[in-house]
Coordinates of C-alpha atoms and ligand atoms in Angstrom, one line a residue:
X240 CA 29.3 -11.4 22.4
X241 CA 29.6 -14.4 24.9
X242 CA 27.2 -13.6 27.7
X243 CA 26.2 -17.1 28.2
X244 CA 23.6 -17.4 31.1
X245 CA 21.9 -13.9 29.7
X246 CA 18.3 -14.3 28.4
X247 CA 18.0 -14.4 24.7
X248 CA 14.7 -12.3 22.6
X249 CA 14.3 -14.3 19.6
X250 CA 11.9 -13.8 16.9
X251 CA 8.1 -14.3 17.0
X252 CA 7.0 -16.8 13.9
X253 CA 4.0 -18.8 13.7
X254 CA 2.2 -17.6 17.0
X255 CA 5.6 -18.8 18.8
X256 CA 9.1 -18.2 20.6
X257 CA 11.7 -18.8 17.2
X258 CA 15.1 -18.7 18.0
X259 CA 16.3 -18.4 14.2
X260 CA 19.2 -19.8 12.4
X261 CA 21.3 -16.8 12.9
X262 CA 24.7 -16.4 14.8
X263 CA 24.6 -13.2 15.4
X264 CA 23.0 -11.2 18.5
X265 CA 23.1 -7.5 20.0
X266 CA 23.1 -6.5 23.4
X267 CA 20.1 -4.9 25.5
X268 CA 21.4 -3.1 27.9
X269 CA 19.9 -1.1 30.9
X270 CA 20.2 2.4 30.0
X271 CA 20.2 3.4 33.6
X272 CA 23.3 1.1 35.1
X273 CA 24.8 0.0 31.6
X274 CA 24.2 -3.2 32.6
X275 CA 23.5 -6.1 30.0
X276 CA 19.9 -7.6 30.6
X277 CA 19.7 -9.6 27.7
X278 CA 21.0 -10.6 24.0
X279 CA 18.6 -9.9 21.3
X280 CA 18.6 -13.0 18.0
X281 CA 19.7 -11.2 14.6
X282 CA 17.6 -12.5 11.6
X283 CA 19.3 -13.7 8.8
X284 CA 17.5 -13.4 4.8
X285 CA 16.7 -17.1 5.3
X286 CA 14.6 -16.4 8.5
X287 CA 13.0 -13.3 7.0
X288 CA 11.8 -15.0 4.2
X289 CA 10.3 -18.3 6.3
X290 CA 8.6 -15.8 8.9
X291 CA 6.9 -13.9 6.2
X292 CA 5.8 -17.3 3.8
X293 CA 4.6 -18.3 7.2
X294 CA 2.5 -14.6 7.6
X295 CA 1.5 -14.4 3.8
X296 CA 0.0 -18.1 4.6
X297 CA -2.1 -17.0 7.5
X298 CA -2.7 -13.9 5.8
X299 CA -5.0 -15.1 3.1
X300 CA -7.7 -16.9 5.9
X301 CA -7.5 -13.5 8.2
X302 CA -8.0 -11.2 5.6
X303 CA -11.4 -13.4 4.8
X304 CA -12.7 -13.7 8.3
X305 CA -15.0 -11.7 9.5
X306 CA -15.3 -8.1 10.6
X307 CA -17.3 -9.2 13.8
X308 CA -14.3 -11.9 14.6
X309 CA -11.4 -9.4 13.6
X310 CA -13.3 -7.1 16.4
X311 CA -13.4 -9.5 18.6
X312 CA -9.7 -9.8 18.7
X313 CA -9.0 -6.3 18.6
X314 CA -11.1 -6.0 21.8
X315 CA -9.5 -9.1 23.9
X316 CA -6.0 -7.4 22.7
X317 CA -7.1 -3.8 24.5
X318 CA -7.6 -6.2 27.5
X319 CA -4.9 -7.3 27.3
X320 CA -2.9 -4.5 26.8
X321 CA -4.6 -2.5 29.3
X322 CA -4.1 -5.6 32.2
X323 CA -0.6 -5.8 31.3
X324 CA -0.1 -1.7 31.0
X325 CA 2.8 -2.3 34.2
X326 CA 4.6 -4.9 32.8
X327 CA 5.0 -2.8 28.9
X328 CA 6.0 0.6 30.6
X329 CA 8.3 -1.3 33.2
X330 CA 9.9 -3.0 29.7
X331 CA 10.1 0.5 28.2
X332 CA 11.8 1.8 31.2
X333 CA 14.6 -0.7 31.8
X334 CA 15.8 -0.9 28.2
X335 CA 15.0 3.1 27.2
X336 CA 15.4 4.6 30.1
X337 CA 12.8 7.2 30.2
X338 CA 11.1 8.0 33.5
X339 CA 7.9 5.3 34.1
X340 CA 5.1 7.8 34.0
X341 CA 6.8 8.5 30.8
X342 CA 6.6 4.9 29.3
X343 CA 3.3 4.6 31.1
X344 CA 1.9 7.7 28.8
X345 CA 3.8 6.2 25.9
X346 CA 1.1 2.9 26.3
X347 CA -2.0 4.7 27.1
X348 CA -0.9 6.9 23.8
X349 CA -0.6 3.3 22.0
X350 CA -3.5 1.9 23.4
X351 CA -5.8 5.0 21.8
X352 CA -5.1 3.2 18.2
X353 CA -6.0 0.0 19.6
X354 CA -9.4 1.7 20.8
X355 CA -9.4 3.4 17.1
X356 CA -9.1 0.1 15.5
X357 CA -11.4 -1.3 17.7
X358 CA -14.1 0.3 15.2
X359 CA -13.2 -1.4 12.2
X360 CA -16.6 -1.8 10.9
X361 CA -17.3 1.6 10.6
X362 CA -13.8 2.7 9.4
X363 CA -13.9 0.1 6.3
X364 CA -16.9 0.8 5.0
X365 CA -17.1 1.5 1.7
X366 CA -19.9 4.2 -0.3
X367 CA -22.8 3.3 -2.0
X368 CA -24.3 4.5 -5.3
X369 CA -27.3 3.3 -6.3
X370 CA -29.1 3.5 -10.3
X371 CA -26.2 5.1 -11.2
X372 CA -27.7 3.7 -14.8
X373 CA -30.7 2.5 -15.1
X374 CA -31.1 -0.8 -12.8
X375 CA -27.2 -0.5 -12.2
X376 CA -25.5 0.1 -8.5
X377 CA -22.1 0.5 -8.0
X378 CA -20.0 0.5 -4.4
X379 CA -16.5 0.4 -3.2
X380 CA -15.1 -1.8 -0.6
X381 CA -11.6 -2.0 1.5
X382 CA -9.3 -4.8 1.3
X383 CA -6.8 -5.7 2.8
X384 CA -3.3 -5.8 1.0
X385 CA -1.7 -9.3 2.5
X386 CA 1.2 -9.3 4.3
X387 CA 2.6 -5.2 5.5
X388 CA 6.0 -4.6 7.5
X389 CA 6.2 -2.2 10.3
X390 CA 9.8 -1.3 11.4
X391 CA 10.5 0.8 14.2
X392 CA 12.8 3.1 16.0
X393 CA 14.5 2.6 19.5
X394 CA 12.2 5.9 21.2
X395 CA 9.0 4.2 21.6
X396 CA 9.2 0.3 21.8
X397 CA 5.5 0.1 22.6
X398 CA 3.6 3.3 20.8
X399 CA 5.1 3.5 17.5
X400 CA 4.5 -0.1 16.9
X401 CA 1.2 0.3 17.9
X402 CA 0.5 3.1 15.7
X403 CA 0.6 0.6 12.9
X404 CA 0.1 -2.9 14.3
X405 CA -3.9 -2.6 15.3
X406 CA -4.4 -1.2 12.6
X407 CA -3.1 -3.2 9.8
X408 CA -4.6 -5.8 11.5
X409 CA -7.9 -4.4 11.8
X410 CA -7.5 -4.2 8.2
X411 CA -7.3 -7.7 7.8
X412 CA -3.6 -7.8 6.9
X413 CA -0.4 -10.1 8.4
X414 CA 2.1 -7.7 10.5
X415 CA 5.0 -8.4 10.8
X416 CA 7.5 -6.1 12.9
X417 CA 10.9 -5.3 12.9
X418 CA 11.5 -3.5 16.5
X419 CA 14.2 -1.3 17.1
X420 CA 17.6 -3.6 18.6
X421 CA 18.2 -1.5 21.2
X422 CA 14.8 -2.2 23.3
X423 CA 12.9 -5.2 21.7
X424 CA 11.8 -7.0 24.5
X425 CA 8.2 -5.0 24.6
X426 CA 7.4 -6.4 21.0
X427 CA 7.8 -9.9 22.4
X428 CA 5.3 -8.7 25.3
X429 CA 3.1 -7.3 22.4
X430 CA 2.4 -10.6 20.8
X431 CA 2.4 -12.6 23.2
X432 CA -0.8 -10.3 24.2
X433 CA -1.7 -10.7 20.5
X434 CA -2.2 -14.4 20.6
X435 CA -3.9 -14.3 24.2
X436 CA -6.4 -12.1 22.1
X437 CA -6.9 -15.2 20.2
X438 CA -5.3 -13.5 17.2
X439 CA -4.4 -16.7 14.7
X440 CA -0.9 -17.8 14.6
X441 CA 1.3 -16.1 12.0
X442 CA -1.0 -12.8 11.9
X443 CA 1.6 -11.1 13.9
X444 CA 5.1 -11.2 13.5
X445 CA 8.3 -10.8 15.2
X446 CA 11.8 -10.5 13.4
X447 CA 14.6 -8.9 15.5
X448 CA 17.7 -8.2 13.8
X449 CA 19.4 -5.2 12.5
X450 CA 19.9 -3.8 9.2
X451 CA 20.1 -7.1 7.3
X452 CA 16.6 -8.4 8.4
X453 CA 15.0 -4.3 7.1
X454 CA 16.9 -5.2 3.9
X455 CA 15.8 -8.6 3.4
X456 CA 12.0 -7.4 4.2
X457 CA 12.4 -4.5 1.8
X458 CA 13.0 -7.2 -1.2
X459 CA 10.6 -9.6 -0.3
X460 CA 8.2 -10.4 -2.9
X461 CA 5.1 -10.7 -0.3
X462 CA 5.9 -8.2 2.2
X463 CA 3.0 -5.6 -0.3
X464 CA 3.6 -2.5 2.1
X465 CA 6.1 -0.9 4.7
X466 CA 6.0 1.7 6.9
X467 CA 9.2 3.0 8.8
X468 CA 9.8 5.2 11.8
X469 CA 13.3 6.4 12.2
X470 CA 16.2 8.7 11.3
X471 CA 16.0 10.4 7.9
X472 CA 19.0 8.7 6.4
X473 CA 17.4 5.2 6.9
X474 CA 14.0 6.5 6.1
X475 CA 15.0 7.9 2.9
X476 CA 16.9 4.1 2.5
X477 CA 13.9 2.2 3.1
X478 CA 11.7 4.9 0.7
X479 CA 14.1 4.5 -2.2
X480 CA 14.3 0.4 -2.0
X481 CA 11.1 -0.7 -0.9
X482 CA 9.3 1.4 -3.4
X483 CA 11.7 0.3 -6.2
X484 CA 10.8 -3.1 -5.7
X485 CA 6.7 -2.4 -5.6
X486 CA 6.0 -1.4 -2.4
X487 CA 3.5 1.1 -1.3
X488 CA 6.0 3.1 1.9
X489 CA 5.3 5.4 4.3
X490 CA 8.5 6.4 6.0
X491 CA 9.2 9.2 8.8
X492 CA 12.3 10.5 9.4
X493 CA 14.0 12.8 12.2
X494 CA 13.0 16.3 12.7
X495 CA 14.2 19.2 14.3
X496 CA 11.0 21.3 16.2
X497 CA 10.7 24.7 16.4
X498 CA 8.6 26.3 18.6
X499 CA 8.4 30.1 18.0
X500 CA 7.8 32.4 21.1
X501 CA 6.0 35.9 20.4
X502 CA 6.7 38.8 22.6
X503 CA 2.8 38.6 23.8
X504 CA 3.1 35.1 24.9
X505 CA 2.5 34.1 28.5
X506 CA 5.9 33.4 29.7
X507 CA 5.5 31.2 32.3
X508 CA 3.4 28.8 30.2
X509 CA 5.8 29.5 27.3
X510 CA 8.9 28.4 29.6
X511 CA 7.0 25.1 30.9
X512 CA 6.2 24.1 27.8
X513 CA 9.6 24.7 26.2
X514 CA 11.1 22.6 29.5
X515 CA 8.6 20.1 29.4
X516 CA 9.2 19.2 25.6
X517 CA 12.5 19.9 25.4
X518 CA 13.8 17.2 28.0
X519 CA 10.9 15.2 28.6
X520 CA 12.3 11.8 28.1
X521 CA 15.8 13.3 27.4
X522 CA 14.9 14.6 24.7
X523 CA 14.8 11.4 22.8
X524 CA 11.2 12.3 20.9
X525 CA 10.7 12.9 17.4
X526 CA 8.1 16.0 18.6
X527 CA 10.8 17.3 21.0
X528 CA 11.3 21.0 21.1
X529 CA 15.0 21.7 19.9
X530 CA 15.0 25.1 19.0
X531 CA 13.1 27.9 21.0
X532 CA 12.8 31.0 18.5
X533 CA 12.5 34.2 20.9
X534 CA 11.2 36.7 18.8
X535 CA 12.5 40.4 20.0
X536 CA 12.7 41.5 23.5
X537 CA 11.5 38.3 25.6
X538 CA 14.6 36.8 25.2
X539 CA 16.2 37.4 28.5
X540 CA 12.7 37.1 30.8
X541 CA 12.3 34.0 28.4
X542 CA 15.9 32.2 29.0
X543 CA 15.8 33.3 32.6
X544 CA 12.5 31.2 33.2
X545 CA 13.9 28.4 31.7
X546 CA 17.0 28.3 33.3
X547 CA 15.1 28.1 36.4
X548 CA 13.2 25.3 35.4
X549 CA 16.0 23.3 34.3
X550 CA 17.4 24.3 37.6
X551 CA 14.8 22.2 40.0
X552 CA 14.6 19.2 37.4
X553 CA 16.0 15.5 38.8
X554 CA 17.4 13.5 36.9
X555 CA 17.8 9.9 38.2
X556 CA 16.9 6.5 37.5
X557 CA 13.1 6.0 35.7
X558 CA 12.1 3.4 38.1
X559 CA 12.8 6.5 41.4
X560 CA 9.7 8.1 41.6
X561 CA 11.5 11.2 42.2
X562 CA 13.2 11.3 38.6
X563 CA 11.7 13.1 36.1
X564 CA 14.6 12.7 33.2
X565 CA 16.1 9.5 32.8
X566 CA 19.4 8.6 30.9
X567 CA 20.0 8.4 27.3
X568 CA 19.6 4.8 25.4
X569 CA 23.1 3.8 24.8
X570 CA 26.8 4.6 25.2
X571 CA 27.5 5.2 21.8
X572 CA 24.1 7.7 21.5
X573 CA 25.9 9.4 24.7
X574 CA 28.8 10.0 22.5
X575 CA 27.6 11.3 19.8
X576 CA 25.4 13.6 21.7
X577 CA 27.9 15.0 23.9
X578 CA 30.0 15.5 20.8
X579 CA 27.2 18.2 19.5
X580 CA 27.4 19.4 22.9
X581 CA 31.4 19.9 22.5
X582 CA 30.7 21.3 19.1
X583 CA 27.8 24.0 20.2
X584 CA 30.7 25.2 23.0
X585 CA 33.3 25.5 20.2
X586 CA 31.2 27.2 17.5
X587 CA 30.4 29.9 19.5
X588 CA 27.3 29.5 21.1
X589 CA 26.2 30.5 24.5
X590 CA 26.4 27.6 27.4
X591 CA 23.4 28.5 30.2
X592 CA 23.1 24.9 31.4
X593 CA 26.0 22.5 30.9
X594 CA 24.7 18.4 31.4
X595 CA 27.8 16.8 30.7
X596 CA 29.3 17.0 34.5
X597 CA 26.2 14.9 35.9
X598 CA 26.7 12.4 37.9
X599 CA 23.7 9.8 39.2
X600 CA 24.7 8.4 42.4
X601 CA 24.9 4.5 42.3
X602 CA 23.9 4.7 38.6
X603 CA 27.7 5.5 37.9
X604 CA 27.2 3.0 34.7
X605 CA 24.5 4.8 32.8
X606 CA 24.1 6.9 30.0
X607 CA 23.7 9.8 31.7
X608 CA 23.6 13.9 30.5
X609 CA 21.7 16.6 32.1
X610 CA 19.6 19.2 30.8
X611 CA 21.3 21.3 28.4
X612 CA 20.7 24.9 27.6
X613 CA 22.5 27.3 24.6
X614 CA 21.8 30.7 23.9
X615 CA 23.2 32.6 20.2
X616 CA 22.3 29.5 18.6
X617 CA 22.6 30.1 14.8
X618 CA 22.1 28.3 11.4
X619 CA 25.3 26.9 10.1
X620 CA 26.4 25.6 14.0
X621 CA 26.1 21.7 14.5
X622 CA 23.6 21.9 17.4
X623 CA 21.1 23.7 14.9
X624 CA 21.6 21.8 11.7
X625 CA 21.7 18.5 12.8
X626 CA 19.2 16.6 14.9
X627 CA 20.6 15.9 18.3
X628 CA 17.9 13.9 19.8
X629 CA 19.2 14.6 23.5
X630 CA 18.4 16.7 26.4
X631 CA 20.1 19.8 24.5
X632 CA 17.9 22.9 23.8
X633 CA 18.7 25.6 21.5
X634 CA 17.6 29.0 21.6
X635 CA 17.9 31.5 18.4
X636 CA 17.0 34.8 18.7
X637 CA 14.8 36.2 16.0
X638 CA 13.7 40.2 15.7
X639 CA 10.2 39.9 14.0
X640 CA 7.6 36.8 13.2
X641 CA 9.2 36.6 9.8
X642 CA 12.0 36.4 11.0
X643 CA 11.2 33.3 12.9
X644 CA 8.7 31.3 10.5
X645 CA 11.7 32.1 7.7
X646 CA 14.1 30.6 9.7
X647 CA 11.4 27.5 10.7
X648 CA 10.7 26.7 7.4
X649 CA 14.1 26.5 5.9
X650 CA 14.7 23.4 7.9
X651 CA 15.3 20.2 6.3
X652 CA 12.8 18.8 8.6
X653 CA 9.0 20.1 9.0
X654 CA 7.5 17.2 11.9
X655 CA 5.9 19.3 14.2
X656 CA 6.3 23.1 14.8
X657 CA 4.6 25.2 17.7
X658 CA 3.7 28.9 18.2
X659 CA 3.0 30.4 21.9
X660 CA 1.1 33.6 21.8
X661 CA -2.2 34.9 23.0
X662 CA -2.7 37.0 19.2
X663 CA -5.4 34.6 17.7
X664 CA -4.6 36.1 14.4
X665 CA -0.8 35.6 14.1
X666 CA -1.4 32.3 15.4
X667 CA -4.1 31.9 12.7
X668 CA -1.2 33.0 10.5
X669 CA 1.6 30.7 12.1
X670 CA -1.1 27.9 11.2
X671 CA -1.2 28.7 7.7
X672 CA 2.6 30.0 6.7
X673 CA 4.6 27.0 8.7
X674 CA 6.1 23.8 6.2
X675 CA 5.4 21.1 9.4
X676 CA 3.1 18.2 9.4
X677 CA 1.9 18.8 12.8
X678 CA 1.2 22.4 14.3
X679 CA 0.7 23.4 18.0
X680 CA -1.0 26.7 19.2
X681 CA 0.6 27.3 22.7
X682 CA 0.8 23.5 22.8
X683 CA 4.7 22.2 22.5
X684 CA 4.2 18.7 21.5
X685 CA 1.0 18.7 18.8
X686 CA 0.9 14.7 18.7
X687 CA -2.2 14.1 16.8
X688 CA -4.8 11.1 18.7
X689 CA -5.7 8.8 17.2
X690 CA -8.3 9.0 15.0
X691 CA -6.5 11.6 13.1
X692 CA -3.4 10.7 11.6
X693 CA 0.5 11.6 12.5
X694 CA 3.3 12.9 9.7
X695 CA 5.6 15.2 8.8
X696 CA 6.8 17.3 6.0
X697 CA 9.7 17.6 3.9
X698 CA 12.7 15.2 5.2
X699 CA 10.6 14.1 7.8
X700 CA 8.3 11.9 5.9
X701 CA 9.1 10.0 2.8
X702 CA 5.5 8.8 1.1
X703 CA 1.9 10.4 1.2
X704 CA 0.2 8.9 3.1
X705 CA 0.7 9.4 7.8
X706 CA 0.1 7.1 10.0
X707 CA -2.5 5.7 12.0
X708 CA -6.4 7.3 11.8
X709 CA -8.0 7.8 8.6
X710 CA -4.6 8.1 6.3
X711 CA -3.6 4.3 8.6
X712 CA -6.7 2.8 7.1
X713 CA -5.8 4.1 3.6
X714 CA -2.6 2.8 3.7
X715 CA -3.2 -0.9 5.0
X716 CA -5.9 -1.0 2.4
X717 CA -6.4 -1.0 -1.4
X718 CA -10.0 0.3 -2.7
X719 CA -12.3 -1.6 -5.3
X720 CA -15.0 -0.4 -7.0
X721 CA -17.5 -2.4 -8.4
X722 CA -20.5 -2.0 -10.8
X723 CA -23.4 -4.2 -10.8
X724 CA -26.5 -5.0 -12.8
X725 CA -29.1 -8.2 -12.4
X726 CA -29.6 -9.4 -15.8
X727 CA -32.9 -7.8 -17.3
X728 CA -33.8 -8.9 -20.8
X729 CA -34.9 -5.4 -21.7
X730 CA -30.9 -4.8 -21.4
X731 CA -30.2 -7.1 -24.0
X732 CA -28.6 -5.8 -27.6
X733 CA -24.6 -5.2 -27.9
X734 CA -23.4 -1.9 -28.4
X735 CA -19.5 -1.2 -29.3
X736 CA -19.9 2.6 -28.0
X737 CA -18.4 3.7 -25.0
X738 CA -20.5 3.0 -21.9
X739 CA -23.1 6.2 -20.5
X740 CA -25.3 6.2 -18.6
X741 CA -29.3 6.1 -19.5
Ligands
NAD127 P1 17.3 4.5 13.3 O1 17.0 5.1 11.9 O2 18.7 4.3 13.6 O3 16.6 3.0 13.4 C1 15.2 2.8 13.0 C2 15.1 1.4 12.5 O4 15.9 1.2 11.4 C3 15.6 0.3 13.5 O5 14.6 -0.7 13.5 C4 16.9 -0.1 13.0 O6 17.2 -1.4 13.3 C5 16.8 0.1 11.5 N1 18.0 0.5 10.9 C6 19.1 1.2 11.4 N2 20.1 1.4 10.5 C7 19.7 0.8 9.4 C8 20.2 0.6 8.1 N3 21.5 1.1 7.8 N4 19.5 0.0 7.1 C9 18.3 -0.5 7.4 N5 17.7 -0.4 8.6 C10 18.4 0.2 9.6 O7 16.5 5.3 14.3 P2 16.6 5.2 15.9 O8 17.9 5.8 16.4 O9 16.1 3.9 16.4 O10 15.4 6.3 16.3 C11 15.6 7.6 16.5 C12 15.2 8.4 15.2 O11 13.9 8.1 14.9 C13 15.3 9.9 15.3 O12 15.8 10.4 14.1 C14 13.8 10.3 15.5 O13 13.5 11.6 15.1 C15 13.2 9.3 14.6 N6 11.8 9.2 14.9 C16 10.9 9.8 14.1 C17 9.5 9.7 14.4 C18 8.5 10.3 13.5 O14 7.3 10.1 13.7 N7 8.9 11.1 12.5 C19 9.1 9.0 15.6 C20 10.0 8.4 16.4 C21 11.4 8.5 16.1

C-alpha cells in the first residue's frame, strides 16, 4: 500500500516502539466509514526470532524475581489499565466497530484476569507433605516455563489478550503477542501500560504481522508454549505445528451456539436474551447465539418476540450513543457474510429480517448489515453448518428436548450452549447431556469470570488445558516436586532396593 502520511503500528521489542525490517504492511481501517487510520508493520522470521532472543533474555531474570515485585507490577498495570479504560475501548471501537459500551465491557471483562492475577502468591503455591518417610518432606512448586506466545483474533483486541497476558506474566514468564491485523493498535496501548507498570523491558512483546510472523513463532526453538484464539482451521494449524515441534498448545477455534428454548420458558426473557446475544456486537463473538432451537409449539410466540426486538434495534456508528450494533470489521468479512446470507435465501430457508438493504446515513463507507433473522433453518444449509460470525440468527424448529440436544451436540463445534426454561430438572439434564465447554441456564452468553477458566469442546478447542483461572495457571507453569532429607547419620548404610518408606 502507499499511504504515506498514515501512522504506522510497529512491533513492541525490548520495552520499545520497533519498526522491523519488514516491507510489508496491512491496512487498519475504521470499520464504521471504511476509512484507513493507519498501516500496521508485518514481521518477517528475522524479526520474530530477535524479539523473542530478546524476551527469552529478559525472561530468565523475571522468572527469578520475586513474587512480592511480580505483584507489584501486576497491580501498577490494573492502574493503569483501569486510568486508561477510555482510551482501550475508544481503540476497540474505531478499528472493530462494536458499539463503546460494548468495548467498554470488553475491558472491564479483561481487567477481571488482571485482578485474578493480581493474587499470584496464592495461586502458585505449591502442597506440602511433611515425614512422608521418616525425617523426609517433600513439596511441589510452580515455575514458570520461559518464554509463551499468545496470538489473537480480530473480535476482542483488548480481552482475549488479556486473558492470557497477566497471567503468564504473573507466572513469571516472557509474553509475547501476536494481535489480530485487523485491529492492533490496543496491544500497542497494552504495553505501553505494561512498562508504565514498571514491568522490565522485553517481558512483554509485541509482533504484528500476519500468518508468517504465527509461523515463524510456531518453530521457534524458545517460544516453550502457545495459546491461540481464532477460527478452527487456523487453530487446528497452530495445534498440529506448534505441538510437533515441542510445544505445550492450547488453541480455540470457532463455534456455532445453540441455545435451546423449552416450551415452559419465559418468553420474553427467552427473546431478549436470544436478541441480546445474537447481535450484540454484530454478532462477531465466539459465545454469540447462532441458532435458536424452538422446541414444539413456542415457535411462532417465540419468532414473533424476536422479530419485534430486532425491530426497535439502531444500528449506527459505535461512537453515537444511540447505536447499539455497530458495523462488521472489514469489507471482505462483509462479503463473505452476506454471501451466507444469499445462500440461507436460496437454500430454502425462511427470511423474517433481511440486514443486507441497510443503509447508515453519513457512514455510507462502512461495513455495514443489519440484524438478520431466518426461520426453517435446517442441518445441511450453509447458514447452519458453517459459522457465520455476523448479525445473522438462525432458528430450527425442534418437536421434543431430544430432539434439540441431538441436534446440539452433533455440531462440529461445542463452545458454549444455553438452555431457557423454568424446569430445574431438564435444565439439570441439559447441564449434564450437552458436548459444550461452557453451559448457560437461562443465561445466553455463559462466559466464565475469571477465576474459573474459559474453553470449548470438540472443534472448538484444540489442547486440554482453557484459558485463564485455575487451568491459565496450569498452562503457564510446569510443576516440580521435590523430596528432601537433612543428612542424619542414623540414615547412613546403602541399600540397592527400591525406595519405601519407613
Ligand atoms: P483468524 O483465525 O482468521 O485469525 C486469528 C489469528 O490467526 C490472527 O492473529 C491471524 O493473524 C492469525 N492467522 C490468520 N490466518 C492464519 C494462517 N493461515 N496461518 C497462521 N496464522 C493465521 O480469526 P479471526 O477472524 O481474527 O477471529 C474470528 C474467529 O475467532 C472466529 O472463528 C471466532 O469464533 C474465533 N474466536 C474464538 C474464541 C474462543 O474462545 N473459542 C474467541 C474469540 C474468537
Amino acid at each position: 500500500m502507499t499511504a504515506t502520511s498514515t501512522t504506522t503500528l510497529n512491533h513492541w521489542i525490548g520495552g520499545r516502539e520497533d519498526a522491523g525490517t519488514g516491507d510489508r504492511f496491512g491496512e487498519v481501517t475504521e470499520s464504521a466509514t471504511g476509512e484507513l487510520v493507519a498501516r500496521v508493520a508485518f514481521a518477517t522470521e528475522a524479526d520474530v526470532d530477535r524479539a523473542v532472543r530478546v524476551a527469552a533474555e529478559a525472561a530468565d531474570a523475571w522468572g527469578r524475581s520475586s513474587l512480592g515485585q511480580r505483584t507489584k507490577v501486576m497491580f501498577a498495570f490494573r492502574e493503569q489499565v483501569n486510568s486508561r479504560r477510555d482510551e482501550l475501548a475508544r481503540a476497540i471501537t474505531r478499528e472493530h466497530g462494536k458499539v463503546l459500551s460494548d468495548a467498554a465491557g470488553e475491558v472491564q471483562r479483561g481487567m477481571e484476569v488482571i485482578d485474578f492475577a493480581c493474587g499470584l502468591g496464592h495461586l502458585l503455591k505449591g502442597e506440602m507433605s511433611g515425614q512422608v518417610s521418616r525425617g523426609v518432606d517433600s513439596y511441589s512448586l510452580r515455575q514458570p516455563l520461559g518464554v509463551v506466545a499468545g496470538i489473537t483474533p480480530f473480535n476482542f483486541p483488548v480481552m482475549v489478550p488479556l486473558w492470557m497476558a497477566p497471567v503468564a506474566l504473573a507466572a513469571g514468564n516472557a509474553f509475547v503477542l501476536k494481535p489480530s491485523e485487523q485491529d492492533p493498535s490496543a496491544s500497542l496501548l497494552l504495553a505501553d501500560m505494561l512498562k508504565n507498570a514498571g514491568l522490565p523491558e522485553g517481558v512483554f512483546t509485541v509482533i504484528n504481522g500476519d500468518k508468517d510472523a504465527v509461523n515463524a513463532l510456531l518453530v521457534h526453538p524458545e517460544v516453550r508454549a502457545v495459546s491461540f484464539v481464532g477460527s478452527t482451521p487456523i487453530a487446528k494449524h497452530v495445534y498440529e505445528t506448534a505441538t510437533a515441534h515441542g510445544k505445550r498448545v492450547q488453541a480455540l477455534g470457532g463455534a456455532k451456539n445453540h441455545a435451546v428454548v423449552l416450551p415452559d420458558a419465559d418468553l420474553d426473557l427467552a427473546a431478549d436474551a436470544l436478541v441480546s446475544a445474537g447481535y450484540g456486537s454484530a454478532g462477531q463473538r465466539c459465545m454469540a447465539v447462532s441458532v435458536a432451537v424452538a422446541v414444539g409449539a413456542i415457535a411462532e410466540p417465540l419468532i414473533a418476540k424476536i422479530q419485534e426486538r430486532i425491530a426497535g434495534l439502531t444500528v449506527g456508528d459505535g461512537f453515537d450513543a444511540a447505536s447499539e450494533m455497530g458495523p462488521l470489521v472489514s469489507e471482505r468479512h462483509l462479503g463473505r457474510v452476506r454471501g451466507l446470507v444469499d445462500s440461507g435465501e436460496g437454500d430454502g430457508a425462511t427470511l423474517l429480517a433481511d440486514g443486507r438493504a441497510i443503509a447508515v446515513e453519513g457512514r455510507e463507507g462502512g461495513h455495514w448489515l443489519g440484524p438478520t433473522l431466518f426461520d426453517n433453518v435446517r442441518p445441511g444449509m450453509a447458514i447452519y453448518d458453517e459459522e457465520i460470525f455476523g448479525p445473522v440468527l438462525c432458528v430450527v424448529r425442534a418437536d421434543s428436548y431430544d430432539e434439540a440436544v441431538g441436534l446440539a451436540n452433533s455440531s462440529p463445534y461445542g463452545n458454549g450452549a444455553a438452555i431457557f426454561t423454568n424446569d430445574g430438572g431438564a435444565a439439570r439434564q441439559f447441564e449434564q447431556d450437552i458436548t459444550a465447554g461452557m453451559v448457560g441456564v437461562n443465561v445466553p452468553i455463559p462466559v466464565p469470570m475469571a477465576y474459573h477458566s474459559f474453553g470449548g469442546w470438540k472443534d472448538s478447542l484444540f489442547g486440554d488445558l482453557h484459558v485463564h483461572g485455575p487451568d491459565g495457571v496450569r498452562f503457564y507453569t510446569r510443576g516440580k516436586v521435590i523430596t528432601r532429607r537433612w543428612p542424619d547419620p542414623a540414615d547412613r548404610g546403602i541399600d540397592l532396593g527400591f525406595p519405601v518408606h519407613s
